């Protein structure tokens, strides 16, 4: 299979690229390195069948050529991370909606299959856990920037389903639930890399709100397996799937778990949401996937539990630190600053 991954230098994209290369596929990636990093694909450079272009998905002539040369597009390019969304809402909306428009339009011309990455964020404030794909999506007001992310991804989903219905484009939509794993950066606010970096640096572990909010984390390797299974299954076309892991943990318990696993002496501090993000910030109290649909279609079962995910992430962060460049990188990531590539 010849694949194109938009956002292929991102955390999930780079893991997917590696898996596709391992199964003998050709992989082209396009990434503008806005939230992705060249570090993520360093080990793939020079592998047979791998090629990368540093550019934006909005570059239509480039995308036309790249889509022409592939069989399947994994469209992962997006502005992600709650911190980024709060700080740069215009970019979030324009990248997420504009990029998907370009990809779907060109895929329609060439009749290519497109896997569209969406997010569990679309369930918004719904309290109807576990979330099923056909459930109502409950967002807050437009005055709160956070909801722009969910809304932009919902529009992507609508657009993909519209292209499928009207123009017979084979699309598959996946909603990711807090994907974590080695090489994820904490720069855009993601909690696990931030807590791990803070714990390893002996700095305070910053729990936002009261820490009773919960999440269900999914290992990136499980997400990649789900993507590979769905893209191969004709029954997935025109459908939306949760890709997650039902194991739930509160953010305070997560902080404690990471502190224990790193044998860190870091204090755990709580920071009000208003200070952490913006005045009037709304968080979701729980986010748990119902994975019955993907299980029924392709037999997907998450294989990696939270304990093993955290051990893998901590081990990787420690190895990075030991290599020297990791210490500065981890500290900057924890502080939420940019890295120079
Ligand atoms: N969070 C936290 N401390 C941090 C970063 C995040 O307590 O340093 C919280 C955040 O408020 C949310 C949860 O951890 O309740 C997960 O945040 P993340 O940004 O990783 O993903 P989200 O589920 O919000 O998309």
mmCIF file of C-alpha atoms and ligand atoms in Angstrom:
data_model
loop_
_atom_site.group_PDB
_atom_site.id
_atom_site.type_symbol
_atom_site.label_atom_id
_atom_site.label_comp_id
_atom_site.label_asym_id
_atom_site.label_seq_id
_atom_site.Cartn_x
_atom_site.Cartn_y
_atom_site.Cartn_z
ATOM 1 C CA UNK A 1 0.000 0.000 0.000
ATOM 2 C CA UNK A 2 1.187 3.541 -0.751
ATOM 3 C CA UNK A 3 0.210 5.801 2.104
ATOM 4 C CA UNK A 4 0.271 9.518 2.757
ATOM 5 C CA UNK A 5 0.231 10.738 6.352
ATOM 6 C CA UNK A 6 -0.554 14.409 6.852
ATOM 7 C CA UNK A 7 0.887 15.471 10.186
ATOM 8 C CA UNK A 8 3.306 12.553 9.873
ATOM 9 C CA UNK A 9 5.950 14.203 12.038
ATOM 10 C CA UNK A 10 3.460 14.492 14.873
ATOM 11 C CA UNK A 11 3.398 12.125 17.790
ATOM 12 C CA UNK A 12 0.756 9.710 16.459
ATOM 13 C CA UNK A 13 1.722 10.182 12.796
ATOM 14 C CA UNK A 14 5.342 9.205 13.339
ATOM 15 C CA UNK A 15 4.368 6.034 15.227
ATOM 16 C CA UNK A 16 1.938 5.183 12.424
ATOM 17 C CA UNK A 17 4.597 5.816 9.766
ATOM 18 C CA UNK A 18 6.945 3.418 11.523
ATOM 19 C CA UNK A 19 4.309 0.666 11.694
ATOM 20 C CA UNK A 20 3.376 1.075 8.024
ATOM 21 C CA UNK A 21 7.023 0.883 6.967
ATOM 22 C CA UNK A 22 7.444 -2.258 9.072
ATOM 23 C CA UNK A 23 4.617 -3.966 7.197
ATOM 24 C CA UNK A 24 6.305 -3.073 3.900
ATOM 25 C CA UNK A 25 4.200 -0.101 2.819
ATOM 26 C CA UNK A 26 5.458 3.027 1.136
ATOM 27 C CA UNK A 27 5.017 6.047 3.392
ATOM 28 C CA UNK A 28 5.070 9.701 2.406
ATOM 29 C CA UNK A 29 4.486 12.317 5.040
ATOM 30 C CA UNK A 30 3.736 16.008 4.892
ATOM 31 C CA UNK A 31 4.124 18.121 8.001
ATOM 32 C CA UNK A 32 4.760 21.820 8.557
ATOM 33 C CA UNK A 33 6.403 21.130 11.929
ATOM 34 C CA UNK A 34 4.014 23.539 13.640
ATOM 35 C CA UNK A 35 3.258 21.008 16.356
ATOM 36 C CA UNK A 36 5.148 18.038 14.918
ATOM 37 C CA UNK A 37 8.897 17.696 15.253
ATOM 38 C CA UNK A 38 11.665 16.520 12.982
ATOM 39 C CA UNK A 39 12.997 14.541 15.991
ATOM 40 C CA UNK A 40 9.964 12.258 15.670
ATOM 41 C CA UNK A 41 10.975 11.061 12.206
ATOM 42 C CA UNK A 42 14.759 11.211 12.532
ATOM 43 C CA UNK A 43 14.965 7.411 12.847
ATOM 44 C CA UNK A 44 12.836 6.907 9.726
ATOM 45 C CA UNK A 45 14.931 9.002 7.373
ATOM 46 C CA UNK A 46 16.699 6.866 4.803
ATOM 47 C CA UNK A 47 14.468 3.825 5.330
ATOM 48 C CA UNK A 48 13.357 2.272 2.040
ATOM 49 C CA UNK A 49 9.915 3.511 1.028
ATOM 50 C CA UNK A 50 9.974 6.572 3.306
ATOM 51 C CA UNK A 51 9.818 10.119 2.092
ATOM 52 C CA UNK A 52 8.908 13.371 3.804
ATOM 53 C CA UNK A 53 8.033 16.902 2.797
ATOM 54 C CA UNK A 54 8.085 19.811 5.216
ATOM 55 C CA UNK A 55 5.146 21.914 4.116
ATOM 56 C CA UNK A 56 1.568 22.759 4.954
ATOM 57 C CA UNK A 57 -1.506 20.711 4.047
ATOM 58 C CA UNK A 58 -2.883 23.996 2.744
ATOM 59 C CA UNK A 59 -0.361 23.809 -0.137
ATOM 60 C CA UNK A 60 -2.892 22.484 -2.613
ATOM 61 C CA UNK A 61 -0.636 21.816 -5.625
ATOM 62 C CA UNK A 62 1.732 19.832 -3.392
ATOM 63 C CA UNK A 63 -1.110 17.890 -1.809
ATOM 64 C CA UNK A 64 -2.589 17.169 -5.244
ATOM 65 C CA UNK A 65 0.659 15.549 -6.287
ATOM 66 C CA UNK A 66 1.089 13.624 -3.053
ATOM 67 C CA UNK A 67 -2.492 12.332 -3.040
ATOM 68 C CA UNK A 68 -2.120 11.329 -6.664
ATOM 69 C CA UNK A 69 0.829 9.124 -5.698
ATOM 70 C CA UNK A 70 -0.859 7.275 -2.807
ATOM 71 C CA UNK A 71 -3.667 4.787 -2.264
ATOM 72 C CA UNK A 72 -4.714 5.914 1.215
ATOM 73 C CA UNK A 73 -4.471 9.172 3.156
ATOM 74 C CA UNK A 74 -4.272 9.271 6.946
ATOM 75 C CA UNK A 75 -5.218 12.877 7.663
ATOM 76 C CA UNK A 76 -3.720 13.618 11.054
ATOM 77 C CA UNK A 77 -2.496 17.182 10.470
ATOM 78 C CA UNK A 78 -4.260 19.426 12.967
ATOM 79 C CA UNK A 79 -3.709 21.995 15.672
ATOM 80 C CA UNK A 80 -3.957 19.944 18.868
ATOM 81 C CA UNK A 81 -3.594 20.443 22.604
ATOM 82 C CA UNK A 82 -5.872 22.451 24.865
ATOM 83 C CA UNK A 83 -3.148 24.998 25.654
ATOM 84 C CA UNK A 84 -2.559 25.699 21.965
ATOM 85 C CA UNK A 85 -6.260 26.012 21.303
ATOM 86 C CA UNK A 86 -6.654 28.594 24.056
ATOM 87 C CA UNK A 87 -3.583 30.530 22.927
ATOM 88 C CA UNK A 88 -4.123 30.337 19.168
ATOM 89 C CA UNK A 89 -7.812 29.801 18.402
ATOM 90 C CA UNK A 90 -7.656 31.311 14.909
ATOM 91 C CA UNK A 91 -4.897 28.969 13.840
ATOM 92 C CA UNK A 92 -6.768 26.011 15.343
ATOM 93 C CA UNK A 93 -9.942 26.676 13.411
ATOM 94 C CA UNK A 94 -8.241 27.557 10.127
ATOM 95 C CA UNK A 95 -5.816 24.624 10.165
ATOM 96 C CA UNK A 96 -8.351 22.049 11.236
ATOM 97 C CA UNK A 97 -11.116 23.051 8.882
ATOM 98 C CA UNK A 98 -9.052 24.324 5.928
ATOM 99 C CA UNK A 99 -6.665 21.370 5.894
ATOM 100 C CA UNK A 100 -9.476 18.832 5.891
ATOM 101 C CA UNK A 101 -11.258 20.675 3.080
ATOM 102 C CA UNK A 102 -8.151 20.471 0.891
ATOM 103 C CA UNK A 103 -7.552 16.784 1.632
ATOM 104 C CA UNK A 104 -11.154 15.729 1.000
ATOM 105 C CA UNK A 105 -11.500 17.771 -2.167
ATOM 106 C CA UNK A 106 -8.364 16.242 -3.692
ATOM 107 C CA UNK A 107 -9.157 12.738 -2.445
ATOM 108 C CA UNK A 108 -12.572 13.016 -4.098
ATOM 109 C CA UNK A 109 -10.951 13.786 -7.450
ATOM 110 C CA UNK A 110 -8.724 10.725 -7.230
ATOM 111 C CA UNK A 111 -11.155 8.473 -5.317
ATOM 112 C CA UNK A 112 -8.658 7.858 -2.524
ATOM 113 C CA UNK A 113 -9.582 6.421 0.853
ATOM 114 C CA UNK A 114 -9.183 8.956 3.673
ATOM 115 C CA UNK A 115 -8.912 8.218 7.383
ATOM 116 C CA UNK A 116 -9.842 11.392 9.262
ATOM 117 C CA UNK A 117 -8.481 11.913 12.773
ATOM 118 C CA UNK A 118 -11.074 13.371 15.084
ATOM 119 C CA UNK A 119 -11.132 13.563 18.846
ATOM 120 C CA UNK A 120 -13.051 12.573 21.958
ATOM 121 C CA UNK A 121 -13.158 16.320 22.650
ATOM 122 C CA UNK A 122 -16.249 16.379 20.383
ATOM 123 C CA UNK A 123 -18.277 14.742 23.180
ATOM 124 C CA UNK A 124 -17.681 17.981 25.073
ATOM 125 C CA UNK A 125 -19.506 18.325 28.366
ATOM 126 C CA UNK A 126 -21.715 15.298 27.869
ATOM 127 C CA UNK A 127 -22.110 13.328 31.108
ATOM 128 C CA UNK A 128 -23.435 10.290 29.277
ATOM 129 C CA UNK A 129 -20.376 8.075 29.844
ATOM 130 C CA UNK A 130 -19.173 5.805 28.369
ATOM 131 C CA UNK A 131 -19.464 7.799 25.144
ATOM 132 C CA UNK A 132 -20.974 6.033 22.128
ATOM 133 C CA UNK A 133 -20.374 7.251 18.610
ATOM 134 C CA UNK A 134 -24.067 7.973 18.034
ATOM 135 C CA UNK A 135 -24.477 10.018 21.239
ATOM 136 C CA UNK A 136 -25.286 13.734 21.380
ATOM 137 C CA UNK A 137 -22.301 16.076 21.388
ATOM 138 C CA UNK A 138 -22.582 18.815 24.022
ATOM 139 C CA UNK A 139 -20.405 21.888 23.582
ATOM 140 C CA UNK A 140 -20.141 25.120 25.563
ATOM 141 C CA UNK A 141 -20.535 28.699 24.307
ATOM 142 C CA UNK A 142 -18.481 30.181 21.468
ATOM 143 C CA UNK A 143 -17.006 32.723 23.903
ATOM 144 C CA UNK A 144 -14.900 29.921 25.387
ATOM 145 C CA UNK A 145 -12.016 29.168 23.012
ATOM 146 C CA UNK A 146 -11.665 25.580 24.143
ATOM 147 C CA UNK A 147 -14.810 24.570 22.284
ATOM 148 C CA UNK A 148 -13.393 25.793 18.978
ATOM 149 C CA UNK A 149 -11.314 22.619 18.827
ATOM 150 C CA UNK A 150 -14.292 20.280 19.226
ATOM 151 C CA UNK A 151 -16.331 22.377 16.840
ATOM 152 C CA UNK A 152 -13.607 22.402 14.157
ATOM 153 C CA UNK A 153 -13.277 18.625 14.425
ATOM 154 C CA UNK A 154 -17.051 18.180 14.282
ATOM 155 C CA UNK A 155 -17.055 20.179 11.067
ATOM 156 C CA UNK A 156 -14.309 17.885 9.723
ATOM 157 C CA UNK A 157 -16.513 14.894 10.545
ATOM 158 C CA UNK A 158 -19.567 16.449 8.890
ATOM 159 C CA UNK A 159 -17.546 17.298 5.816
ATOM 160 C CA UNK A 160 -16.066 13.802 5.552
ATOM 161 C CA UNK A 161 -19.476 12.172 5.896
ATOM 162 C CA UNK A 162 -20.885 14.595 3.329
ATOM 163 C CA UNK A 163 -18.134 13.724 0.836
ATOM 164 C CA UNK A 164 -18.893 10.077 1.457
ATOM 165 C CA UNK A 165 -22.645 10.480 0.942
ATOM 166 C CA UNK A 166 -22.540 12.815 -2.056
ATOM 167 C CA UNK A 167 -19.324 11.942 -3.834
ATOM 168 C CA UNK A 168 -18.745 8.343 -2.655
ATOM 169 C CA UNK A 169 -15.350 9.167 -1.127
ATOM 170 C CA UNK A 170 -14.369 6.238 1.105
ATOM 171 C CA UNK A 171 -13.813 7.909 4.477
ATOM 172 C CA UNK A 172 -13.230 6.462 7.944
ATOM 173 C CA UNK A 173 -13.457 8.729 11.004
ATOM 174 C CA UNK A 174 -11.650 7.949 14.240
ATOM 175 C CA UNK A 175 -12.105 9.728 17.561
ATOM 176 C CA UNK A 176 -8.965 9.462 19.661
ATOM 177 C CA UNK A 177 -9.179 9.372 23.455
ATOM 178 C CA UNK A 178 -6.124 10.944 25.149
ATOM 179 C CA UNK A 179 -3.455 9.062 23.223
ATOM 180 C CA UNK A 180 -0.123 8.853 25.059
ATOM 181 C CA UNK A 181 3.246 7.182 24.580
ATOM 182 C CA UNK A 182 6.950 7.771 24.115
ATOM 183 C CA UNK A 183 8.007 10.944 22.274
ATOM 184 C CA UNK A 184 4.835 12.921 23.073
ATOM 185 C CA UNK A 185 5.610 16.506 23.994
ATOM 186 C CA UNK A 186 4.072 18.408 26.896
ATOM 187 C CA UNK A 187 4.484 21.671 25.022
ATOM 188 C CA UNK A 188 0.819 21.918 24.076
ATOM 189 C CA UNK A 189 -0.489 21.064 27.521
ATOM 190 C CA UNK A 190 -0.800 17.261 27.397
ATOM 191 C CA UNK A 191 -0.925 16.068 30.944
ATOM 192 C CA UNK A 192 1.127 12.860 30.957
ATOM 193 C CA UNK A 193 4.346 14.165 29.367
ATOM 194 C CA UNK A 194 4.063 17.253 31.558
ATOM 195 C CA UNK A 195 3.681 15.270 34.790
ATOM 196 C CA UNK A 196 6.512 12.898 33.833
ATOM 197 C CA UNK A 197 8.858 15.786 32.992
ATOM 198 C CA UNK A 198 7.944 17.598 36.198
ATOM 199 C CA UNK A 199 8.421 14.487 38.332
ATOM 200 C CA UNK A 200 11.788 13.637 36.760
ATOM 201 C CA UNK A 201 12.993 17.220 37.179
ATOM 202 C CA UNK A 202 11.879 17.293 40.835
ATOM 203 C CA UNK A 203 9.560 20.199 40.060
ATOM 204 C CA UNK A 204 5.990 20.589 41.362
ATOM 205 C CA UNK A 205 3.460 18.383 39.577
ATOM 206 C CA UNK A 206 0.718 20.765 38.469
ATOM 207 C CA UNK A 207 -2.805 19.394 38.862
ATOM 208 C CA UNK A 208 -5.342 21.761 37.332
ATOM 209 C CA UNK A 209 -8.702 22.212 39.045
ATOM 210 C CA UNK A 210 -9.266 19.903 42.015
ATOM 211 C CA UNK A 211 -7.927 16.826 40.235
ATOM 212 C CA UNK A 212 -11.193 14.875 40.465
ATOM 213 C CA UNK A 213 -11.680 15.095 36.693
ATOM 214 C CA UNK A 214 -10.848 11.804 34.990
ATOM 215 C CA UNK A 215 -9.522 10.622 31.658
ATOM 216 C CA UNK A 216 -9.014 7.253 29.913
ATOM 217 C CA UNK A 217 -5.580 7.126 28.326
ATOM 218 C CA UNK A 218 -4.835 5.066 25.235
ATOM 219 C CA UNK A 219 -1.410 3.774 24.271
ATOM 220 C CA UNK A 220 -0.172 5.027 20.913
ATOM 221 C CA UNK A 221 0.671 1.466 19.835
ATOM 222 C CA UNK A 222 -2.959 0.453 20.370
ATOM 223 C CA UNK A 223 -4.115 3.477 18.369
ATOM 224 C CA UNK A 224 -1.818 2.506 15.483
ATOM 225 C CA UNK A 225 -3.154 -1.071 15.516
ATOM 226 C CA UNK A 226 -6.710 0.268 15.423
ATOM 227 C CA UNK A 227 -5.887 2.497 12.434
ATOM 228 C CA UNK A 228 -4.291 -0.357 10.510
ATOM 229 C CA UNK A 229 -7.259 -2.637 11.166
ATOM 230 C CA UNK A 230 -9.863 -0.018 10.207
ATOM 231 C CA UNK A 231 -8.179 1.089 7.003
ATOM 232 C CA UNK A 232 -8.171 -2.508 5.771
ATOM 233 C CA UNK A 233 -11.817 -3.197 6.570
ATOM 234 C CA UNK A 234 -14.454 -2.298 3.959
ATOM 235 C CA UNK A 235 -17.112 -2.155 6.695
ATOM 236 C CA UNK A 236 -15.375 0.843 8.280
ATOM 237 C CA UNK A 237 -16.090 3.134 5.332
ATOM 238 C CA UNK A 238 -18.533 5.937 6.074
ATOM 239 C CA UNK A 239 -18.394 5.200 9.802
ATOM 240 C CA UNK A 240 -17.166 6.910 12.983
ATOM 241 C CA UNK A 241 -15.201 4.952 15.607
ATOM 242 C CA UNK A 242 -14.022 5.657 19.134
ATOM 243 C CA UNK A 243 -10.403 4.561 19.517
ATOM 244 C CA UNK A 244 -9.716 4.335 23.213
ATOM 245 C CA UNK A 245 -9.200 2.312 26.333
ATOM 246 C CA UNK A 246 -11.864 2.049 29.029
ATOM 247 C CA UNK A 247 -9.448 2.271 31.982
ATOM 248 C CA UNK A 248 -10.265 5.532 33.796
ATOM 249 C CA UNK A 249 -8.178 7.507 36.286
ATOM 250 C CA UNK A 250 -8.567 10.871 38.015
ATOM 251 C CA UNK A 251 -5.888 13.453 37.315
ATOM 252 C CA UNK A 252 -4.884 13.585 40.980
ATOM 253 C CA UNK A 253 -4.449 9.794 41.085
ATOM 254 C CA UNK A 254 -2.438 10.069 37.854
ATOM 255 C CA UNK A 255 -0.108 12.622 39.480
ATOM 256 C CA UNK A 256 0.378 10.323 42.470
ATOM 257 C CA UNK A 257 0.982 7.288 40.262
ATOM 258 C CA UNK A 258 3.623 9.120 38.203
ATOM 259 C CA UNK A 259 5.325 10.465 41.320
ATOM 260 C CA UNK A 260 5.544 6.939 42.745
ATOM 261 C CA UNK A 261 6.751 5.339 39.500
ATOM 262 C CA UNK A 262 9.504 7.933 39.095
ATOM 263 C CA UNK A 263 10.442 7.769 42.827
ATOM 264 C CA UNK A 264 10.162 11.545 42.712
ATOM 265 C CA UNK A 265 10.005 13.879 45.687
ATOM 266 C CA UNK A 266 8.057 16.466 43.667
ATOM 267 C CA UNK A 267 5.173 18.070 45.550
ATOM 268 C CA UNK A 268 1.736 17.812 43.922
ATOM 269 C CA UNK A 269 0.198 21.275 43.687
ATOM 270 C CA UNK A 270 -3.250 22.326 42.514
ATOM 271 C CA UNK A 271 -3.690 25.286 40.179
ATOM 272 C CA UNK A 272 -7.132 26.805 39.519
ATOM 273 C CA UNK A 273 -8.327 26.436 35.923
ATOM 274 C CA UNK A 274 -8.543 30.223 35.542
ATOM 275 C CA UNK A 275 -4.827 30.487 36.170
ATOM 276 C CA UNK A 276 -3.866 27.426 34.156
ATOM 277 C CA UNK A 277 -5.860 28.315 31.038
ATOM 278 C CA UNK A 278 -8.187 31.331 30.889
ATOM 279 C CA UNK A 279 -10.952 32.932 32.953
ATOM 280 C CA UNK A 280 -14.106 30.809 32.943
ATOM 281 C CA UNK A 281 -12.331 27.724 31.513
ATOM 282 C CA UNK A 282 -14.590 24.680 31.326
ATOM 283 C CA UNK A 283 -13.147 21.185 31.726
ATOM 284 C CA UNK A 284 -14.975 17.927 31.229
ATOM 285 C CA UNK A 285 -15.399 15.889 34.405
ATOM 286 C CA UNK A 286 -15.088 12.450 32.790
ATOM 287 C CA UNK A 287 -14.158 11.108 29.383
ATOM 288 C CA UNK A 288 -14.566 7.381 28.849
ATOM 289 C CA UNK A 289 -15.004 5.618 25.483
ATOM 290 C CA UNK A 290 -17.453 2.899 24.605
ATOM 291 C CA UNK A 291 -15.335 0.771 22.270
ATOM 292 C CA UNK A 292 -18.054 -1.733 21.387
ATOM 293 C CA UNK A 293 -18.297 -0.567 17.770
ATOM 294 C CA UNK A 294 -14.645 -0.976 16.805
ATOM 295 C CA UNK A 295 -14.438 -4.203 18.791
ATOM 296 C CA UNK A 296 -17.422 -5.655 16.920
ATOM 297 C CA UNK A 297 -16.048 -4.706 13.490
ATOM 298 C CA UNK A 298 -12.329 -5.484 13.701
ATOM 299 C CA UNK A 299 -11.926 -7.244 17.065
ATOM 300 C CA UNK A 300 -9.963 -4.292 18.515
ATOM 301 C CA UNK A 301 -8.982 -4.639 22.163
ATOM 302 C CA UNK A 302 -6.479 -2.298 23.820
ATOM 303 C CA UNK A 303 -3.455 -4.340 24.884
ATOM 304 C CA UNK A 304 -1.484 -1.893 26.992
ATOM 305 C CA UNK A 305 -2.815 -0.900 30.414
ATOM 306 C CA UNK A 306 -2.097 2.427 32.100
ATOM 307 C CA UNK A 307 0.656 1.076 34.337
ATOM 308 C CA UNK A 308 2.623 -0.267 31.371
ATOM 309 C CA UNK A 309 2.016 2.911 29.352
ATOM 310 C CA UNK A 310 3.422 5.054 32.143
ATOM 311 C CA UNK A 311 6.428 2.747 32.601
ATOM 312 C CA UNK A 312 7.195 2.949 28.860
ATOM 313 C CA UNK A 313 6.875 6.744 28.818
ATOM 314 C CA UNK A 314 8.976 7.209 31.956
ATOM 315 C CA UNK A 315 11.626 4.786 30.662
ATOM 316 C CA UNK A 316 11.820 6.689 27.395
ATOM 317 C CA UNK A 317 12.041 10.077 29.148
ATOM 318 C CA UNK A 318 14.813 8.750 31.397
ATOM 319 C CA UNK A 319 16.765 7.428 28.421
ATOM 320 C CA UNK A 320 16.382 10.800 26.703
ATOM 321 C CA UNK A 321 17.654 12.522 29.814
ATOM 322 C CA UNK A 322 20.588 10.138 29.991
ATOM 323 C CA UNK A 323 21.440 10.976 26.406
ATOM 324 C CA UNK A 324 21.940 14.548 27.531
ATOM 325 C CA UNK A 325 19.585 16.451 25.314
ATOM 326 C CA UNK A 326 16.588 15.060 27.151
ATOM 327 C CA UNK A 327 17.063 17.046 30.320
ATOM 328 C CA UNK A 328 16.773 20.416 28.649
ATOM 329 C CA UNK A 329 14.038 19.159 26.378
ATOM 330 C CA UNK A 330 12.004 17.723 29.262
ATOM 331 C CA UNK A 331 12.420 20.881 31.307
ATOM 332 C CA UNK A 332 11.359 23.089 28.401
ATOM 333 C CA UNK A 333 8.443 20.809 27.611
ATOM 334 C CA UNK A 334 7.300 20.944 31.229
ATOM 335 C CA UNK A 335 7.581 24.704 31.190
ATOM 336 C CA UNK A 336 5.486 24.774 28.012
ATOM 337 C CA UNK A 337 8.141 26.541 25.952
ATOM 338 C CA UNK A 338 8.983 26.040 22.299
ATOM 339 C CA UNK A 339 11.819 23.860 21.130
ATOM 340 C CA UNK A 340 14.089 24.864 18.320
ATOM 341 C CA UNK A 341 14.272 22.152 15.697
HETATM 342 N N1 LIG B 1 -3.977 18.841 33.303
HETATM 343 C C1 LIG B 1 -3.404 19.046 34.550
HETATM 344 N N2 LIG B 1 -2.123 19.519 34.610
HETATM 345 C C2 LIG B 1 -1.377 19.776 33.499
HETATM 346 C C3 LIG B 1 -1.960 19.556 32.227
HETATM 347 C C4 LIG B 1 -3.270 19.084 32.164
HETATM 348 O O1 LIG B 1 -4.033 18.804 35.593
HETATM 349 O O2 LIG B 1 -0.225 20.205 33.654
HETATM 350 C C5 LIG B 1 -5.360 18.314 33.244
HETATM 351 C C6 LIG B 1 -6.308 19.035 32.306
HETATM 352 O O3 LIG B 1 -6.887 20.157 32.943
HETATM 353 C C7 LIG B 1 -7.335 17.951 32.006
HETATM 354 C C8 LIG B 1 -6.482 16.675 32.008
HETATM 355 O O4 LIG B 1 -5.292 16.988 32.735
HETATM 356 O O5 LIG B 1 -8.303 17.861 33.005
HETATM 357 C C9 LIG B 1 -6.083 16.186 30.620
HETATM 358 O O6 LIG B 1 -5.489 17.267 29.933
HETATM 359 P P1 LIG B 1 -4.878 17.154 28.483
HETATM 360 O O7 LIG B 1 -4.549 18.548 28.033
HETATM 361 O O8 LIG B 1 -3.785 16.147 28.471
HETATM 362 O O9 LIG B 1 -6.041 16.542 27.582
HETATM 363 P P2 LIG B 1 -7.621 16.912 27.449
HETATM 364 O O10 LIG B 1 -8.298 15.720 28.000
HETATM 365 O O11 LIG B 1 -7.916 18.147 28.225
HETATM 366 O O12 LIG B 1 -7.811 17.079 26.000
#
